[in-house]
Amino acid sequence: MTHKLLFFIFFFICLSHIKAQVGVTKILPEDSRETIIEKAAMVRPSAKQLAWQELELTTFLHFGINTFTDREWGDGTEDPALFNPTELDAEQWVKACKEGGMKMIILTAKHHDGFCLWPSAFTNHSVKSSPWKDGNGDVVKELAAACKKYDIKLGIYLSPWDRNSKVYGTQAYNDFFINQLTELLTQYGDIAEVWFDGANGEGPNGKKQEYDWQRYYSTIRKLQPNAVIAVIGPDVRWVGTESGYGRDTEWSVVPTSSQEEDAIAAASQQAAGTFRPVLDFMAADIGSREQLYDASGLVWYPSEVDVSIRPGWFYHKNQDKAVKSVDKLMDIYYSSVGKNSVLLLNIPPDTRGLIQDRDVATLKAWNHRIKKTFEHNLASKAIVKSTGIPSNAKVLFDKNIKTAWLATENSTQLELSIVLPKAKTFDRLLLQEQITTGQRVERFKFEAEVNGKWMLICEGTTIGYKRLLRFDPVKAKKTRLTILEARKSPRIAEFGLYKAAVE
């Protein structure tokens, strides 16, 4: 056998191995612990997951019959005549969200009460039975048009639990749900995210429903192939809390269950992109080495952090003075986007069909604070040296997740010396990994030379898509980032030093 033939055989074996890492990767019984960790380091996001992660900031709009009953959860017996927003303006919603830095809006098209914000052909419990626009209105349509006009993505929340539907708790309900899902996915243009929660209570007949999740997922894949499916879905998971705060150690690569049937399900559903791992979302640790060793497989399953700008999810007049402050939202930003997650911030329209002025002003001020803080990377002109593979320093400052400074292939450590043109004062560190090749960093530290001595400024565990760290102001010219532990040769895509804006 010639050397050239051996080379091509090796090349295609490697290529097939790399391809196997997109989606679900099986762990074989003979895999050593070292092999399992190497496999974990090679799992990477799908194109739709990467596009979703890069949004960073997204909005929830909880709006519906609950807005008019002053409740959080309706029971499905509400009179549609109660729904009558007098000034509904979807463009006002979109402009407020856009000025707040949001890249996508997810609307509660149907909550647990079963009331539909579009004129569904499959129920009368909808806007068509309300006095709003004489029953000719369609909130989803108006929002879709506004999103298109202002170039912001549209997402849909559709509650599987329906406390109004008389067929809930029977097989006929799955047909009903597919019909409503199809309406939403075919009548309003591109949908970027479909959001399911796991609520499963009783319907009018006292029965609970067995949801046909695989059928739901397959319908979405067919009708909106670019949409991610969250949170009870195969693409995006819930972080485990509604506080706005993610884990200090947040892995996007998580284990699939060690149950044999889950391994079989993963193999059969992977091609369709409908495999959803079963996890304890609220566990403190869901992706460490110890969690992976007994798994049947590994999957890229990034976290979404949801929280409301007010105490409740729907609008309540008595919470008008309880809107979170800009300082609180900044803390949430660092603890969600800054901890390898996407933030989903709820902003509920009121009974007029408008977002309150206080909420609008807070969003705008918050986005201004973020932009002001991160508009100028103090390290962008730095001289960079490394223990890794020599590279052009620009790869660390080009805002491109697909370019990176690489460690040598056989090393799980990396030291970057970053020397600024002159001493600068900074109190924020931004790091990003090249997650297009996997999430790898397990532990790092950042130091600066102050008064001739190296000082530890901050340290952390995971980086992932983005890590933001805060510390007391430091004035320094010489700094260094050290990757102390990684699952495979680390690849640092972005490095930034910033001074927080204070207003």
Coordinates of C-alpha atoms in Angstrom, one line a residue:
M1 CA 0.0 0.0 0.0
T2 CA 1.5 3.4 -1.0
H3 CA 2.1 6.2 1.4
K4 CA -0.3 8.4 -0.6
L5 CA -3.1 5.8 -0.2
L6 CA -2.4 5.5 3.5
F7 CA -2.6 9.3 3.8
F8 CA -6.0 9.4 2.2
I9 CA -7.3 6.6 4.3
F10 CA -6.1 8.4 7.4
F11 CA -7.6 11.7 6.1
F12 CA -11.1 10.2 5.6
I13 CA -11.0 8.4 8.9
C14 CA -10.2 11.7 10.6
L15 CA -12.9 13.5 8.6
S16 CA -15.5 11.0 9.5
H17 CA -14.4 11.2 13.2
I18 CA -14.8 15.0 13.2
K19 CA -18.2 14.9 11.5
A20 CA -19.4 12.4 14.2
Q21 CA -18.9 15.1 16.8
V22 CA -21.7 17.3 15.5
G23 CA -24.9 16.5 17.4
V24 CA -24.8 13.4 19.6
T25 CA -21.6 11.5 20.0
K26 CA -21.8 7.9 21.3
I27 CA -19.5 6.7 24.1
L28 CA -18.4 3.1 23.5
P29 CA -18.1 0.5 26.3
E30 CA -14.3 0.2 25.6
D31 CA -13.7 4.0 25.7
S32 CA -11.2 5.0 28.4
R33 CA -11.8 8.1 30.5
E34 CA -9.2 9.9 28.4
T35 CA -11.0 9.0 25.2
I36 CA -14.3 10.2 26.7
I37 CA -12.9 13.6 27.6
E38 CA -11.3 13.9 24.1
K39 CA -14.6 13.1 22.5
A40 CA -16.3 15.7 24.7
A41 CA -13.7 18.3 23.6
M42 CA -14.6 17.7 19.9
V43 CA -18.4 18.1 20.3
R44 CA -19.5 21.3 18.7
P45 CA -22.6 23.3 18.0
S46 CA -24.8 23.0 14.9
A47 CA -25.0 26.0 12.6
K48 CA -28.4 27.0 14.1
Q49 CA -27.1 26.6 17.7
L50 CA -24.1 28.8 16.9
A51 CA -26.3 31.5 15.3
W52 CA -28.6 31.4 18.3
Q53 CA -25.6 31.7 20.8
E54 CA -24.3 34.7 18.9
L55 CA -27.6 36.6 19.5
E56 CA -26.7 36.8 23.2
L57 CA -29.7 39.0 24.2
T58 CA -33.3 37.9 23.5
T59 CA -36.7 39.0 24.7
F60 CA -39.8 37.2 26.1
L61 CA -43.1 39.0 25.6
H62 CA -45.7 37.5 28.0
F63 CA -49.0 38.9 26.8
G64 CA -52.5 37.4 26.6
I65 CA -55.7 36.9 28.5
N66 CA -53.7 36.9 31.8
T67 CA -52.8 40.5 31.1
F68 CA -56.4 41.4 31.5
T69 CA -57.3 39.1 34.4
D70 CA -54.2 40.2 36.4
R71 CA -53.1 36.6 36.8
E72 CA -49.9 34.6 36.0
W73 CA -51.7 31.3 35.1
G74 CA -55.2 31.2 33.7
D75 CA -57.5 28.2 34.0
G76 CA -59.0 28.2 30.5
T77 CA -62.4 29.4 31.5
E78 CA -61.8 33.1 30.8
D79 CA -64.2 35.0 28.5
P80 CA -62.4 36.1 25.3
A81 CA -64.3 39.3 25.6
L82 CA -61.8 40.4 28.3
F83 CA -59.1 40.7 25.7
N84 CA -59.3 44.2 24.4
P85 CA -56.0 46.2 24.2
T86 CA -56.9 49.7 23.3
E87 CA -53.6 50.9 21.9
L88 CA -51.8 47.7 20.8
D89 CA -48.7 48.7 18.9
A90 CA -46.3 45.8 18.0
E91 CA -43.9 48.3 16.5
Q92 CA -43.6 50.0 19.9
W93 CA -42.6 46.6 21.3
V94 CA -40.0 45.9 18.7
K95 CA -38.5 49.4 18.8
A96 CA -38.2 49.2 22.6
C97 CA -36.6 45.8 22.4
K98 CA -34.2 46.9 19.7
E99 CA -33.2 49.9 21.6
G100 CA -32.5 47.6 24.5
G101 CA -30.1 45.6 22.4
M102 CA -32.3 42.6 21.9
K103 CA -31.8 40.4 18.8
M104 CA -35.0 38.3 19.0
I105 CA -38.5 38.5 20.4
I106 CA -40.4 35.4 21.6
L107 CA -44.1 35.9 22.0
T108 CA -46.4 33.8 24.2
A109 CA -48.7 32.9 21.3
K110 CA -50.7 30.5 23.6
H111 CA -50.2 30.1 27.4
H112 CA -51.6 27.4 29.6
D113 CA -55.0 29.0 29.5
G114 CA -55.3 28.0 25.8
F115 CA -56.1 31.5 24.6
C116 CA -54.6 32.1 21.2
L117 CA -53.1 35.4 20.1
W118 CA -53.8 34.5 16.5
P119 CA -57.2 33.5 14.9
S120 CA -56.6 29.8 15.0
A121 CA -58.9 27.7 12.9
F122 CA -59.0 25.0 15.5
T123 CA -60.5 26.8 18.5
N124 CA -62.7 29.7 19.3
H125 CA -60.7 30.5 22.4
S126 CA -58.7 33.2 20.6
V127 CA -58.6 36.8 19.5
K128 CA -61.2 36.1 16.9
S129 CA -63.8 35.8 19.7
S130 CA -62.7 39.1 21.3
P131 CA -63.8 42.6 20.8
W132 CA -60.3 43.7 19.8
K133 CA -60.6 44.9 16.2
D134 CA -64.0 43.3 16.1
G135 CA -62.5 39.9 16.1
N136 CA -60.4 40.5 13.1
G137 CA -57.1 41.1 14.9
D138 CA -53.9 38.9 14.9
V139 CA -51.2 39.8 17.4
V140 CA -48.7 37.3 15.9
K141 CA -49.2 38.8 12.4
E142 CA -48.6 42.3 13.7
L143 CA -45.5 41.3 15.6
A144 CA -44.1 39.4 12.7
A145 CA -44.5 42.4 10.4
A146 CA -42.9 44.7 13.0
C147 CA -40.0 42.3 13.5
K148 CA -39.4 42.1 9.7
K149 CA -39.6 45.9 9.4
Y150 CA -37.0 46.5 12.1
D151 CA -34.8 43.4 11.3
I152 CA -35.2 41.5 14.6
K153 CA -35.8 37.8 14.8
L154 CA -39.2 36.3 15.8
G155 CA -39.7 33.4 18.1
I156 CA -42.9 31.6 19.3
Y157 CA -43.9 30.2 22.7
L158 CA -46.6 27.7 22.4
S159 CA -47.8 26.0 25.6
P160 CA -48.4 22.2 25.2
W161 CA -50.6 22.4 28.3
D162 CA -54.0 23.7 27.3
R163 CA -56.5 24.1 30.1
N164 CA -59.3 25.1 27.6
S165 CA -59.2 22.3 25.0
K166 CA -61.8 19.6 25.6
V167 CA -59.6 17.1 23.8
Y168 CA -56.6 17.6 26.1
G169 CA -55.7 14.3 27.7
T170 CA -56.5 12.3 24.5
Q171 CA -54.6 11.3 21.4
A172 CA -56.7 13.8 19.5
Y173 CA -55.0 16.7 21.3
N174 CA -51.6 15.8 19.7
D175 CA -53.3 16.3 16.4
F176 CA -54.8 19.6 17.6
F177 CA -51.5 20.8 18.8
I178 CA -49.7 19.9 15.6
N179 CA -52.4 21.8 13.7
Q180 CA -51.8 24.9 15.8
L181 CA -48.1 24.5 15.6
T182 CA -48.4 24.3 11.8
E183 CA -50.4 27.5 11.6
L184 CA -47.7 29.4 13.5
L185 CA -44.9 28.0 11.5
T186 CA -46.4 28.5 8.1
Q187 CA -48.3 31.8 8.3
Y188 CA -45.8 34.3 9.7
G189 CA -42.5 34.0 7.9
D190 CA -39.2 32.8 9.5
I191 CA -39.3 31.6 13.1
A192 CA -36.0 31.6 14.8
E193 CA -36.9 29.8 18.0
V194 CA -39.8 27.6 19.2
W195 CA -40.1 27.6 23.0
F196 CA -41.8 24.8 24.9
D197 CA -42.0 24.6 28.7
G198 CA -42.7 21.3 30.6
A199 CA -45.9 22.3 32.3
N200 CA -48.3 19.3 32.2
G201 CA -51.4 19.7 34.3
E202 CA -55.0 18.6 33.9
G203 CA -57.3 19.7 31.2
P204 CA -61.1 20.4 31.4
N205 CA -61.7 16.6 31.5
G206 CA -59.4 16.1 34.5
K207 CA -56.8 14.2 32.4
K208 CA -53.2 14.9 31.7
Q209 CA -51.7 14.7 28.2
E210 CA -49.0 12.5 27.0
Y211 CA -47.2 14.9 24.7
D212 CA -45.8 13.5 21.4
W213 CA -42.6 15.4 21.6
Q214 CA -40.9 13.6 18.7
R215 CA -43.8 14.5 16.4
Y216 CA -43.7 18.1 17.6
Y217 CA -39.9 18.3 16.9
S218 CA -40.2 16.7 13.5
T219 CA -42.9 19.2 12.5
I220 CA -40.7 22.1 13.4
R221 CA -37.7 20.6 11.6
K222 CA -39.8 20.2 8.5
L223 CA -41.5 23.6 8.5
Q224 CA -38.8 25.8 10.1
P225 CA -35.5 24.0 9.7
N226 CA -33.4 26.9 10.9
A227 CA -35.3 27.3 14.2
V228 CA -33.8 26.2 17.5
I229 CA -36.2 24.3 19.8
A230 CA -36.1 25.2 23.5
V231 CA -36.4 24.6 26.4
I232 CA -38.0 21.2 26.4
G233 CA -36.3 20.7 23.1
P234 CA -33.2 19.2 21.5
D235 CA -31.3 22.4 20.8
V236 CA -31.4 24.7 23.9
R237 CA -31.8 23.8 27.5
W238 CA -33.1 25.8 30.5
V239 CA -30.3 26.9 32.9
G240 CA -32.4 25.7 35.8
T241 CA -33.5 28.9 37.5
E242 CA -35.6 31.9 36.6
S243 CA -33.4 34.3 38.6
G244 CA -31.2 35.5 35.6
Y245 CA -28.1 33.9 37.0
G246 CA -26.2 31.0 35.4
R247 CA -23.6 28.7 36.8
D248 CA -20.0 29.8 37.4
T249 CA -19.0 26.6 35.6
E250 CA -21.3 26.2 32.5
W251 CA -20.6 23.4 30.1
S252 CA -22.4 23.4 26.7
V253 CA -21.4 19.7 26.3
V254 CA -23.5 17.5 28.5
P255 CA -24.0 13.8 29.0
T256 CA -26.9 11.7 27.7
S257 CA -28.5 9.3 30.0
S258 CA -26.7 6.0 30.7
Q259 CA -30.0 4.2 30.1
E260 CA -29.8 1.9 27.1
E261 CA -33.0 3.1 25.5
D262 CA -31.7 6.6 25.5
A263 CA -28.6 5.5 23.6
I264 CA -30.9 3.8 21.1
A265 CA -33.1 6.9 20.9
A266 CA -30.0 9.1 20.4
A267 CA -28.8 7.0 17.5
S268 CA -32.2 6.9 15.8
Q269 CA -33.2 10.6 16.3
Q270 CA -29.8 12.2 15.7
A271 CA -30.2 12.3 12.0
A272 CA -33.5 14.2 12.4
G273 CA -32.0 16.5 14.9
T274 CA -34.8 15.6 17.4
F275 CA -32.8 14.0 20.3
R276 CA -33.4 15.6 23.6
P277 CA -31.2 14.5 26.5
V278 CA -32.9 14.0 29.9
L279 CA -31.1 16.1 32.5
D280 CA -31.6 17.6 36.0
F281 CA -31.6 21.2 34.8
M282 CA -31.3 22.5 38.3
A283 CA -28.3 20.4 39.3
A284 CA -25.2 22.4 40.3
D285 CA -23.0 20.3 38.0
I286 CA -24.2 18.9 34.7
G287 CA -21.1 18.8 32.5
S288 CA -17.9 18.1 34.5
R289 CA -15.6 15.1 33.8
E290 CA -17.2 13.1 36.6
Q291 CA -20.6 13.6 35.0
L292 CA -19.4 12.4 31.6
Y293 CA -17.7 9.1 32.5
D294 CA -20.9 7.0 33.0
A295 CA -22.8 8.6 30.1
S296 CA -24.0 6.8 27.0
G297 CA -23.2 9.8 24.8
L298 CA -22.4 13.4 24.6
V299 CA -24.4 16.3 23.1
W300 CA -24.0 20.0 22.6
Y301 CA -26.9 21.5 24.6
P302 CA -26.3 25.1 25.6
S303 CA -28.1 27.0 28.3
E304 CA -30.7 29.8 28.1
V305 CA -31.2 32.0 31.1
D306 CA -34.7 33.4 31.5
V307 CA -35.8 36.1 33.9
S308 CA -38.4 38.9 33.9
I309 CA -37.7 42.6 34.2
R310 CA -40.5 42.7 36.8
P311 CA -41.4 40.2 39.6
G312 CA -44.1 38.6 37.4
W313 CA -44.1 37.3 33.9
F314 CA -47.4 39.0 32.8
Y315 CA -48.1 42.7 33.4
H316 CA -49.5 43.7 36.8
K317 CA -50.1 47.4 37.5
N318 CA -49.0 47.0 41.1
Q319 CA -45.5 46.1 39.9
D320 CA -45.0 49.3 37.9
K321 CA -42.5 50.5 40.6
A322 CA -40.7 47.1 40.8
V323 CA -38.9 47.2 37.4
K324 CA -35.4 45.9 37.8
S325 CA -32.7 48.7 37.9
V326 CA -30.0 49.1 35.3
D327 CA -27.5 48.0 37.9
K328 CA -29.4 44.8 38.5
L329 CA -29.7 44.1 34.8
M330 CA -26.0 44.6 34.4
D331 CA -25.4 42.1 37.1
I332 CA -27.7 39.7 35.3
Y333 CA -25.9 40.3 32.0
Y334 CA -22.5 39.4 33.5
S335 CA -24.1 36.3 35.1
S336 CA -25.8 35.0 32.0
V337 CA -24.2 36.2 28.8
G338 CA -21.0 36.4 30.7
K339 CA -21.3 32.8 31.8
N340 CA -21.7 31.0 28.5
S341 CA -25.4 31.5 28.2
V342 CA -28.0 33.4 26.2
L343 CA -30.2 35.8 28.2
L344 CA -34.0 35.7 27.6
L345 CA -35.4 38.8 29.4
N346 CA -39.2 39.1 29.7
I347 CA -40.8 42.5 29.1
P348 CA -44.6 42.3 29.5
P349 CA -46.9 44.6 27.6
D350 CA -49.7 46.2 29.6
T351 CA -53.5 46.2 29.1
R352 CA -53.2 49.0 26.5
G353 CA -51.0 46.7 24.4
L354 CA -47.9 48.8 25.1
I355 CA -44.7 48.3 27.0
Q356 CA -44.6 50.7 29.9
D357 CA -42.4 53.8 29.7
R358 CA -40.4 52.8 32.8
D359 CA -39.5 49.4 31.2
V360 CA -38.6 51.1 27.9
A361 CA -36.3 53.7 29.5
T362 CA -34.6 51.0 31.7
L363 CA -33.9 48.8 28.6
K364 CA -32.5 51.7 26.7
A365 CA -30.2 52.8 29.6
W366 CA -29.1 49.2 30.1
N367 CA -28.1 48.7 26.5
H368 CA -26.3 52.1 26.5
R369 CA -24.3 50.9 29.6
I370 CA -23.3 47.7 27.9
K371 CA -22.3 49.4 24.7
K372 CA -20.4 52.1 26.6
T373 CA -18.5 49.5 28.6
F374 CA -17.5 47.3 25.7
E375 CA -17.1 49.8 22.8
H376 CA -13.3 50.0 23.1
N377 CA -11.0 47.0 23.8
L378 CA -8.0 48.4 25.6
A379 CA -5.9 45.4 24.5
S380 CA -6.7 45.7 20.8
K381 CA -3.2 47.1 20.0
A382 CA -1.3 44.8 22.3
I383 CA 1.7 42.8 21.4
V384 CA 1.0 39.1 22.0
K385 CA 3.4 36.3 22.6
S386 CA 2.6 32.7 23.5
T387 CA 3.6 29.2 24.4
G388 CA 1.3 28.0 21.7
I389 CA 1.4 28.2 17.9
P390 CA 2.5 31.7 16.7
S391 CA -0.3 33.7 15.2
N392 CA -1.2 37.2 14.2
A393 CA -2.4 39.0 17.3
K394 CA -5.4 40.3 15.4
V395 CA -7.2 36.9 15.8
L396 CA -7.7 37.8 19.4
F397 CA -9.3 41.1 18.7
D398 CA -11.2 40.6 15.4
K399 CA -14.6 39.8 17.0
N400 CA -14.7 36.5 15.0
I401 CA -15.4 33.3 16.9
K402 CA -14.0 31.3 14.0
T403 CA -10.5 32.6 14.3
A404 CA -8.3 31.8 17.3
W405 CA -4.9 31.6 18.9
L406 CA -4.1 27.9 19.2
A407 CA -2.1 25.9 21.7
T408 CA 0.1 23.2 20.3
E409 CA -1.9 20.1 19.5
N410 CA -0.5 17.9 22.2
S411 CA -0.8 20.5 25.0
T412 CA -3.7 21.2 27.3
Q413 CA -2.2 24.4 28.6
L414 CA -1.5 27.8 27.0
E415 CA 0.0 31.1 28.2
L416 CA -0.6 34.3 26.4
S417 CA 1.5 37.3 27.2
I418 CA -0.4 40.5 26.3
V419 CA 1.5 43.7 26.5
L420 CA -0.4 47.0 26.0
P421 CA 1.2 49.9 24.2
K422 CA 1.1 51.8 27.6
A423 CA -0.4 51.2 31.0
K424 CA -4.2 51.3 31.0
T425 CA -6.8 51.1 33.8
F426 CA -9.3 48.2 33.4
D427 CA -11.8 46.2 35.5
R428 CA -13.4 43.9 33.0
L429 CA -12.0 40.8 31.2
L430 CA -13.7 39.2 28.1
L431 CA -12.7 35.8 26.9
Q432 CA -14.2 33.6 24.1
E433 CA -13.3 30.1 22.9
Q434 CA -13.4 29.0 19.4
I435 CA -16.5 26.8 20.1
T436 CA -16.8 25.9 16.4
T437 CA -14.2 23.3 17.3
G438 CA -15.5 22.5 20.8
Q439 CA -15.6 23.8 24.3
R440 CA -12.3 22.8 26.0
V441 CA -11.1 25.2 28.8
E442 CA -11.5 23.9 32.3
R443 CA -9.5 26.4 34.4
F444 CA -7.7 29.6 33.7
K445 CA -6.2 32.6 35.5
F446 CA -5.5 36.2 34.5
E447 CA -2.6 38.2 35.9
A448 CA -1.1 41.7 35.6
E449 CA 2.2 43.2 36.4
V450 CA 1.7 45.9 39.0
N451 CA 4.6 47.9 40.5
G452 CA 7.0 45.3 39.1
K453 CA 5.2 42.3 40.6
W454 CA 2.8 39.8 39.0
M455 CA -0.6 39.9 40.7
L456 CA -3.5 37.4 40.3
I457 CA -6.4 39.6 39.1
C458 CA -9.1 36.9 38.6
E459 CA -9.5 33.2 37.7
G460 CA -12.3 31.0 36.5
T461 CA -13.2 27.6 35.1
T462 CA -15.2 27.4 31.9
I463 CA -15.1 29.9 29.1
G464 CA -17.2 28.6 26.3
Y465 CA -18.8 31.1 23.9
K466 CA -18.2 34.0 26.2
R467 CA -16.9 34.7 29.7
L468 CA -17.0 38.1 31.4
L469 CA -15.2 38.7 34.7
R470 CA -15.3 41.7 37.0
F471 CA -12.7 42.9 39.4
D472 CA -11.4 46.1 41.1
P473 CA -9.7 48.6 38.7
V474 CA -6.1 47.7 37.8
K475 CA -3.6 49.9 36.0
A476 CA -1.1 47.8 34.1
K477 CA 0.8 47.5 30.8
K478 CA 1.9 43.8 31.0
T479 CA -0.8 41.1 31.4
R480 CA -1.0 37.4 30.9
L481 CA -3.7 34.8 30.5
T482 CA -2.9 31.2 31.4
I483 CA -5.0 28.3 30.5
L484 CA -4.2 25.9 33.3
E485 CA -6.4 22.9 32.4
A486 CA -8.3 22.0 29.2
R487 CA -9.9 18.9 27.7
K488 CA -7.8 19.2 24.6
S489 CA -5.6 21.9 23.1
P490 CA -7.3 25.2 23.9
R491 CA -8.2 27.7 21.3
I492 CA -8.8 31.3 22.4
A493 CA -10.9 33.3 19.9
E494 CA -11.2 36.6 21.7
F495 CA -9.4 38.5 24.5
G496 CA -10.6 41.9 25.8
L497 CA -9.8 44.4 28.6
Y498 CA -12.4 47.1 29.3
K499 CA -13.2 49.8 31.9
A500 CA -16.8 49.7 33.1
A501 CA -19.0 52.7 32.3
V502 CA -20.6 54.3 35.3
E503 CA -23.6 56.5 34.9

